[in-house]
Amino acid sequence: MLFVLALAGVVAASLSSYANVARRRGWDVPRAVRYGRYAAWLVFLGAAYGVARQLGLLGLLPH
């Protein structure tokens, strides 16, 4: 699960960085990059939730 968390974070950060640089330079950002970025962030958040759940950190959240 930690591997998925790390991989999704790297992919999401890379796609976000590419999209931001391309937008600043006036390039067309492909639709796959835009939606892939959102999908990668969702996978990252899901993996972070899974890791927090496995480590028992969700009990620390206020109810």
PDB file of N, CA and C in Angstrom:
ATOM      1  N   MET A   1       0.832  -1.187   0.000  1.00  0.00           N
ATOM      2  CA  MET A   1       0.000   0.000   0.000  1.00  0.00           C
ATOM      3  C   MET A   1       0.879   1.254   0.000  1.00  0.00           C
ATOM      4  N   LEU A   2       1.987   1.204   0.707  1.00  0.00           N
ATOM      5  CA  LEU A   2       2.877   2.368   0.704  1.00  0.00           C
ATOM      6  C   LEU A   2       3.478   2.610  -0.672  1.00  0.00           C
ATOM      7  N   PHE A   3       3.723   1.515  -1.415  1.00  0.00           N
ATOM      8  CA  PHE A   3       4.246   1.657  -2.768  1.00  0.00           C
ATOM      9  C   PHE A   3       3.234   2.361  -3.670  1.00  0.00           C
ATOM     10  N   VAL A   4       1.972   1.981  -3.546  1.00  0.00           N
ATOM     11  CA  VAL A   4       0.910   2.628  -4.334  1.00  0.00           C
ATOM     12  C   VAL A   4       0.809   4.097  -3.959  1.00  0.00           C
ATOM     13  N   LEU A   5       0.913   4.393  -2.680  1.00  0.00           N
ATOM     14  CA  LEU A   5       0.861   5.777  -2.213  1.00  0.00           C
ATOM     15  C   LEU A   5       1.999   6.594  -2.812  1.00  0.00           C
ATOM     16  N   ALA A   6       3.207   6.060  -2.757  1.00  0.00           N
ATOM     17  CA  ALA A   6       4.364   6.778  -3.295  1.00  0.00           C
ATOM     18  C   ALA A   6       4.271   6.930  -4.805  1.00  0.00           C
ATOM     19  N   LEU A   7       3.895   5.870  -5.493  1.00  0.00           N
ATOM     20  CA  LEU A   7       3.808   5.921  -6.953  1.00  0.00           C
ATOM     21  C   LEU A   7       2.727   6.895  -7.412  1.00  0.00           C
ATOM     22  N   ALA A   8       1.575   6.852  -6.790  1.00  0.00           N
ATOM     23  CA  ALA A   8       0.490   7.766  -7.166  1.00  0.00           C
ATOM     24  C   ALA A   8       0.877   9.208  -6.880  1.00  0.00           C
ATOM     25  N   GLY A   9       1.582   9.447  -5.786  1.00  0.00           N
ATOM     26  CA  GLY A   9       2.029  10.806  -5.484  1.00  0.00           C
ATOM     27  C   GLY A   9       3.005  11.332  -6.511  1.00  0.00           C
ATOM     28  N   VAL A  10       3.927  10.487  -6.943  1.00  0.00           N
ATOM     29  CA  VAL A  10       4.905  10.904  -7.958  1.00  0.00           C
ATOM     30  C   VAL A  10       4.214  11.162  -9.291  1.00  0.00           C
ATOM     31  N   VAL A  11       3.305  10.282  -9.686  1.00  0.00           N
ATOM     32  CA  VAL A  11       2.600  10.469 -10.956  1.00  0.00           C
ATOM     33  C   VAL A  11       1.739  11.725 -10.917  1.00  0.00           C
ATOM     34  N   ALA A  12       1.016  11.931  -9.832  1.00  0.00           N
ATOM     35  CA  ALA A  12       0.154  13.106  -9.725  1.00  0.00           C
ATOM     36  C   ALA A  12       0.973  14.392  -9.731  1.00  0.00           C
ATOM     37  N   ALA A  13       2.071  14.410  -9.004  1.00  0.00           N
ATOM     38  CA  ALA A  13       2.915  15.601  -8.970  1.00  0.00           C
ATOM     39  C   ALA A  13       3.545  15.868 -10.331  1.00  0.00           C
ATOM     40  N   SER A  14       3.963  14.816 -11.022  1.00  0.00           N
ATOM     41  CA  SER A  14       4.569  14.985 -12.342  1.00  0.00           C
ATOM     42  C   SER A  14       3.561  15.520 -13.351  1.00  0.00           C
ATOM     43  N   LEU A  15       2.372  14.948 -13.366  1.00  0.00           N
ATOM     44  CA  LEU A  15       1.347  15.424 -14.301  1.00  0.00           C
ATOM     45  C   LEU A  15       0.918  16.853 -13.983  1.00  0.00           C
ATOM     46  N   SER A  16       0.814  17.179 -12.703  1.00  0.00           N
ATOM     47  CA  SER A  16       0.451  18.542 -12.321  1.00  0.00           C
ATOM     48  C   SER A  16       1.526  19.528 -12.729  1.00  0.00           C
ATOM     49  N   SER A  17       2.780  19.152 -12.525  1.00  0.00           N
ATOM     50  CA  SER A  17       3.884  20.018 -12.903  1.00  0.00           C
ATOM     51  C   SER A  17       3.916  20.239 -14.409  1.00  0.00           C
ATOM     52  N   TYR A  18       3.758  19.170 -15.177  1.00  0.00           N
ATOM     53  CA  TYR A  18       3.746  19.291 -16.632  1.00  0.00           C
ATOM     54  C   TYR A  18       2.602  20.188 -17.091  1.00  0.00           C
ATOM     55  N   ALA A  19       1.412  19.977 -16.513  1.00  0.00           N
ATOM     56  CA  ALA A  19       0.251  20.772 -16.916  1.00  0.00           C
ATOM     57  C   ALA A  19       0.452  22.245 -16.586  1.00  0.00           C
ATOM     58  N   ASN A  20       1.038  22.545 -15.438  1.00  0.00           N
ATOM     59  CA  ASN A  20       1.268  23.942 -15.066  1.00  0.00           C
ATOM     60  C   ASN A  20       2.291  24.603 -15.976  1.00  0.00           C
ATOM     61  N   VAL A  21       3.377  23.915 -16.288  1.00  0.00           N
ATOM     62  CA  VAL A  21       4.403  24.472 -17.175  1.00  0.00           C
ATOM     63  C   VAL A  21       3.831  24.663 -18.574  1.00  0.00           C
ATOM     64  N   ALA A  22       3.100  23.676 -19.058  1.00  0.00           N
ATOM     65  CA  ALA A  22       2.523  23.775 -20.401  1.00  0.00           C
ATOM     66  C   ALA A  22       1.534  24.933 -20.483  1.00  0.00           C
ATOM     67  N   ARG A  23       0.737  25.118 -19.463  1.00  0.00           N
ATOM     68  CA  ARG A  23      -0.244  26.206 -19.456  1.00  0.00           C
ATOM     69  C   ARG A  23       0.450  27.562 -19.453  1.00  0.00           C
ATOM     70  N   ARG A  24       1.529  27.684 -18.663  1.00  0.00           N
ATOM     71  CA  ARG A  24       2.268  28.953 -18.620  1.00  0.00           C
ATOM     72  C   ARG A  24       2.917  29.288 -19.948  1.00  0.00           C
ATOM     73  N   ARG A  25       3.365  28.257 -20.659  1.00  0.00           N
ATOM     74  CA  ARG A  25       4.037  28.478 -21.947  1.00  0.00           C
ATOM     75  C   ARG A  25       3.048  28.609 -23.094  1.00  0.00           C
ATOM     76  N   GLY A  26       1.773  28.477 -22.795  1.00  0.00           N
ATOM     77  CA  GLY A  26       0.759  28.615 -23.824  1.00  0.00           C
ATOM     78  C   GLY A  26       0.542  27.370 -24.655  1.00  0.00           C
ATOM     79  N   TRP A  27       1.048  26.233 -24.199  1.00  0.00           N
ATOM     80  CA  TRP A  27       0.869  24.988 -24.930  1.00  0.00           C
ATOM     81  C   TRP A  27      -0.520  24.427 -24.651  1.00  0.00           C
ATOM     82  N   ASP A  28      -0.947  23.575 -25.525  1.00  0.00           N
ATOM     83  CA  ASP A  28      -2.191  22.847 -25.306  1.00  0.00           C
ATOM     84  C   ASP A  28      -1.924  21.705 -24.330  1.00  0.00           C
ATOM     85  N   VAL A  29      -2.705  21.618 -23.290  1.00  0.00           N
ATOM     86  CA  VAL A  29      -2.565  20.517 -22.334  1.00  0.00           C
ATOM     87  C   VAL A  29      -3.514  19.407 -22.778  1.00  0.00           C
ATOM     88  N   PRO A  30      -2.986  18.241 -23.126  1.00  0.00           N
ATOM     89  CA  PRO A  30      -3.865  17.151 -23.585  1.00  0.00           C
ATOM     90  C   PRO A  30      -4.889  16.759 -22.517  1.00  0.00           C
ATOM     91  N   ARG A  31      -6.034  16.333 -22.998  1.00  0.00           N
ATOM     92  CA  ARG A  31      -7.116  15.951 -22.084  1.00  0.00           C
ATOM     93  C   ARG A  31      -6.687  14.797 -21.185  1.00  0.00           C
ATOM     94  N   ALA A  32      -5.894  13.880 -21.723  1.00  0.00           N
ATOM     95  CA  ALA A  32      -5.429  12.736 -20.927  1.00  0.00           C
ATOM     96  C   ALA A  32      -4.589  13.206 -19.744  1.00  0.00           C
ATOM     97  N   VAL A  33      -3.793  14.259 -19.953  1.00  0.00           N
ATOM     98  CA  VAL A  33      -2.970  14.781 -18.854  1.00  0.00           C
ATOM     99  C   VAL A  33      -3.862  15.432 -17.798  1.00  0.00           C
ATOM    100  N   ARG A  34      -4.840  16.203 -18.266  1.00  0.00           N
ATOM    101  CA  ARG A  34      -5.729  16.866 -17.305  1.00  0.00           C
ATOM    102  C   ARG A  34      -6.488  15.867 -16.455  1.00  0.00           C
ATOM    103  N   TYR A  35      -7.129  14.892 -17.099  1.00  0.00           N
ATOM    104  CA  TYR A  35      -7.926  13.926 -16.346  1.00  0.00           C
ATOM    105  C   TYR A  35      -7.052  12.900 -15.629  1.00  0.00           C
ATOM    106  N   GLY A  36      -5.901  12.588 -16.209  1.00  0.00           N
ATOM    107  CA  GLY A  36      -4.974  11.683 -15.549  1.00  0.00           C
ATOM    108  C   GLY A  36      -4.451  12.263 -14.253  1.00  0.00           C
ATOM    109  N   ARG A  37      -4.260  13.580 -14.255  1.00  0.00           N
ATOM    110  CA  ARG A  37      -3.799  14.254 -13.044  1.00  0.00           C
ATOM    111  C   ARG A  37      -4.832  14.106 -11.928  1.00  0.00           C
ATOM    112  N   TYR A  38      -6.100  14.321 -12.258  1.00  0.00           N
ATOM    113  CA  TYR A  38      -7.147  14.192 -11.241  1.00  0.00           C
ATOM    114  C   TYR A  38      -7.281  12.746 -10.768  1.00  0.00           C
ATOM    115  N   ALA A  39      -7.185  11.810 -11.696  1.00  0.00           N
ATOM    116  CA  ALA A  39      -7.277  10.394 -11.325  1.00  0.00           C
ATOM    117  C   ALA A  39      -6.115   9.995 -10.423  1.00  0.00           C
ATOM    118  N   ALA A  40      -4.910  10.486 -10.740  1.00  0.00           N
ATOM    119  CA  ALA A  40      -3.744  10.149  -9.915  1.00  0.00           C
ATOM    120  C   ALA A  40      -3.894  10.723  -8.511  1.00  0.00           C
ATOM    121  N   TRP A  41      -4.428  11.934  -8.402  1.00  0.00           N
ATOM    122  CA  TRP A  41      -4.635  12.510  -7.064  1.00  0.00           C
ATOM    123  C   TRP A  41      -5.682  11.713  -6.283  1.00  0.00           C
ATOM    124  N   LEU A  42      -6.717  11.235  -6.973  1.00  0.00           N
ATOM    125  CA  LEU A  42      -7.720  10.419  -6.283  1.00  0.00           C
ATOM    126  C   LEU A  42      -7.140   9.099  -5.795  1.00  0.00           C
ATOM    127  N   VAL A  43      -6.290   8.479  -6.626  1.00  0.00           N
ATOM    128  CA  VAL A  43      -5.624   7.244  -6.202  1.00  0.00           C
ATOM    129  C   VAL A  43      -4.714   7.528  -5.015  1.00  0.00           C
ATOM    130  N   PHE A  44      -4.003   8.652  -5.064  1.00  0.00           N
ATOM    131  CA  PHE A  44      -3.127   9.036  -3.957  1.00  0.00           C
ATOM    132  C   PHE A  44      -3.926   9.214  -2.665  1.00  0.00           C
ATOM    133  N   LEU A  45      -5.038   9.922  -2.754  1.00  0.00           N
ATOM    134  CA  LEU A  45      -5.861  10.128  -1.560  1.00  0.00           C
ATOM    135  C   LEU A  45      -6.441   8.807  -1.046  1.00  0.00           C
ATOM    136  N   GLY A  46      -6.851   7.933  -1.957  1.00  0.00           N
ATOM    137  CA  GLY A  46      -7.359   6.622  -1.552  1.00  0.00           C
ATOM    138  C   GLY A  46      -6.286   5.786  -0.879  1.00  0.00           C
ATOM    139  N   ALA A  47      -5.080   5.817  -1.430  1.00  0.00           N
ATOM    140  CA  ALA A  47      -3.978   5.065  -0.815  1.00  0.00           C
ATOM    141  C   ALA A  47      -3.602   5.661   0.535  1.00  0.00           C
ATOM    142  N   ALA A  48      -3.625   6.984   0.647  1.00  0.00           N
ATOM    143  CA  ALA A  48      -3.334   7.624   1.930  1.00  0.00           C
ATOM    144  C   ALA A  48      -4.378   7.219   2.973  1.00  0.00           C
ATOM    145  N   TYR A  49      -5.633   7.156   2.553  1.00  0.00           N
ATOM    146  CA  TYR A  49      -6.691   6.700   3.454  1.00  0.00           C
ATOM    147  C   TYR A  49      -6.447   5.252   3.892  1.00  0.00           C
ATOM    148  N   GLY A  50      -6.075   4.401   2.933  1.00  0.00           N
ATOM    149  CA  GLY A  50      -5.804   2.999   3.251  1.00  0.00           C
ATOM    150  C   GLY A  50      -4.642   2.832   4.212  1.00  0.00           C
ATOM    151  N   VAL A  51      -3.581   3.610   4.002  1.00  0.00           N
ATOM    152  CA  VAL A  51      -2.419   3.544   4.903  1.00  0.00           C
ATOM    153  C   VAL A  51      -2.807   4.034   6.291  1.00  0.00           C
ATOM    154  N   ALA A  52      -3.537   5.142   6.348  1.00  0.00           N
ATOM    155  CA  ALA A  52      -3.962   5.677   7.646  1.00  0.00           C
ATOM    156  C   ALA A  52      -4.868   4.678   8.371  1.00  0.00           C
ATOM    157  N   ARG A  53      -5.703   4.003   7.601  1.00  0.00           N
ATOM    158  CA  ARG A  53      -6.597   3.010   8.208  1.00  0.00           C
ATOM    159  C   ARG A  53      -5.812   1.818   8.747  1.00  0.00           C
ATOM    160  N   GLN A  54      -4.813   1.361   7.983  1.00  0.00           N
ATOM    161  CA  GLN A  54      -4.000   0.235   8.435  1.00  0.00           C
ATOM    162  C   GLN A  54      -3.191   0.587   9.676  1.00  0.00           C
ATOM    163  N   LEU A  55      -2.730   1.820   9.752  1.00  0.00           N
ATOM    164  CA  LEU A  55      -1.924   2.239  10.896  1.00  0.00           C
ATOM    165  C   LEU A  55      -2.764   2.654  12.104  1.00  0.00           C
ATOM    166  N   GLY A  56      -4.072   2.676  11.925  1.00  0.00           N
ATOM    167  CA  GLY A  56      -4.971   3.032  13.025  1.00  0.00           C
ATOM    168  C   GLY A  56      -4.995   4.518  13.320  1.00  0.00           C
ATOM    169  N   LEU A  57      -4.666   5.325  12.321  1.00  0.00           N
ATOM    170  CA  LEU A  57      -4.615   6.775  12.544  1.00  0.00           C
ATOM    171  C   LEU A  57      -6.000   7.426  12.425  1.00  0.00           C
ATOM    172  N   LEU A  58      -6.972   6.700  11.904  1.00  0.00           N
ATOM    173  CA  LEU A  58      -8.301   7.295  11.743  1.00  0.00           C
ATOM    174  C   LEU A  58      -8.984   7.505  13.074  1.00  0.00           C
ATOM    175  N   GLY A  59      -8.578   6.768  14.098  1.00  0.00           N
ATOM    176  CA  GLY A  59      -9.152   6.950  15.419  1.00  0.00           C
ATOM    177  C   GLY A  59      -8.737   8.267  16.060  1.00  0.00           C
ATOM    178  N   LEU A  60      -7.715   8.890  15.509  1.00  0.00           N
ATOM    179  CA  LEU A  60      -7.251  10.169  16.042  1.00  0.00           C
ATOM    180  C   LEU A  60      -8.067  11.340  15.528  1.00  0.00           C
ATOM    181  N   LEU A  61      -8.881  11.106  14.488  1.00  0.00           N
ATOM    182  CA  LEU A  61      -9.688  12.184  13.925  1.00  0.00           C
ATOM    183  C   LEU A  61     -10.857  12.495  14.850  1.00  0.00           C
ATOM    184  N   PRO A  62     -11.264  13.767  14.908  1.00  0.00           N
ATOM    185  CA  PRO A  62     -12.415  14.105  15.750  1.00  0.00           C
ATOM    186  C   PRO A  62     -13.697  13.523  15.134  1.00  0.00           C
ATOM    187  N   HIS A  63     -14.620  13.122  15.997  1.00  0.00           N
ATOM    188  CA  HIS A  63     -15.860  12.518  15.518  1.00  0.00           C
ATOM    189  C   HIS A  63     -16.905  13.579  15.319  1.00  0.00           C
TER     190      HIS A  63
END
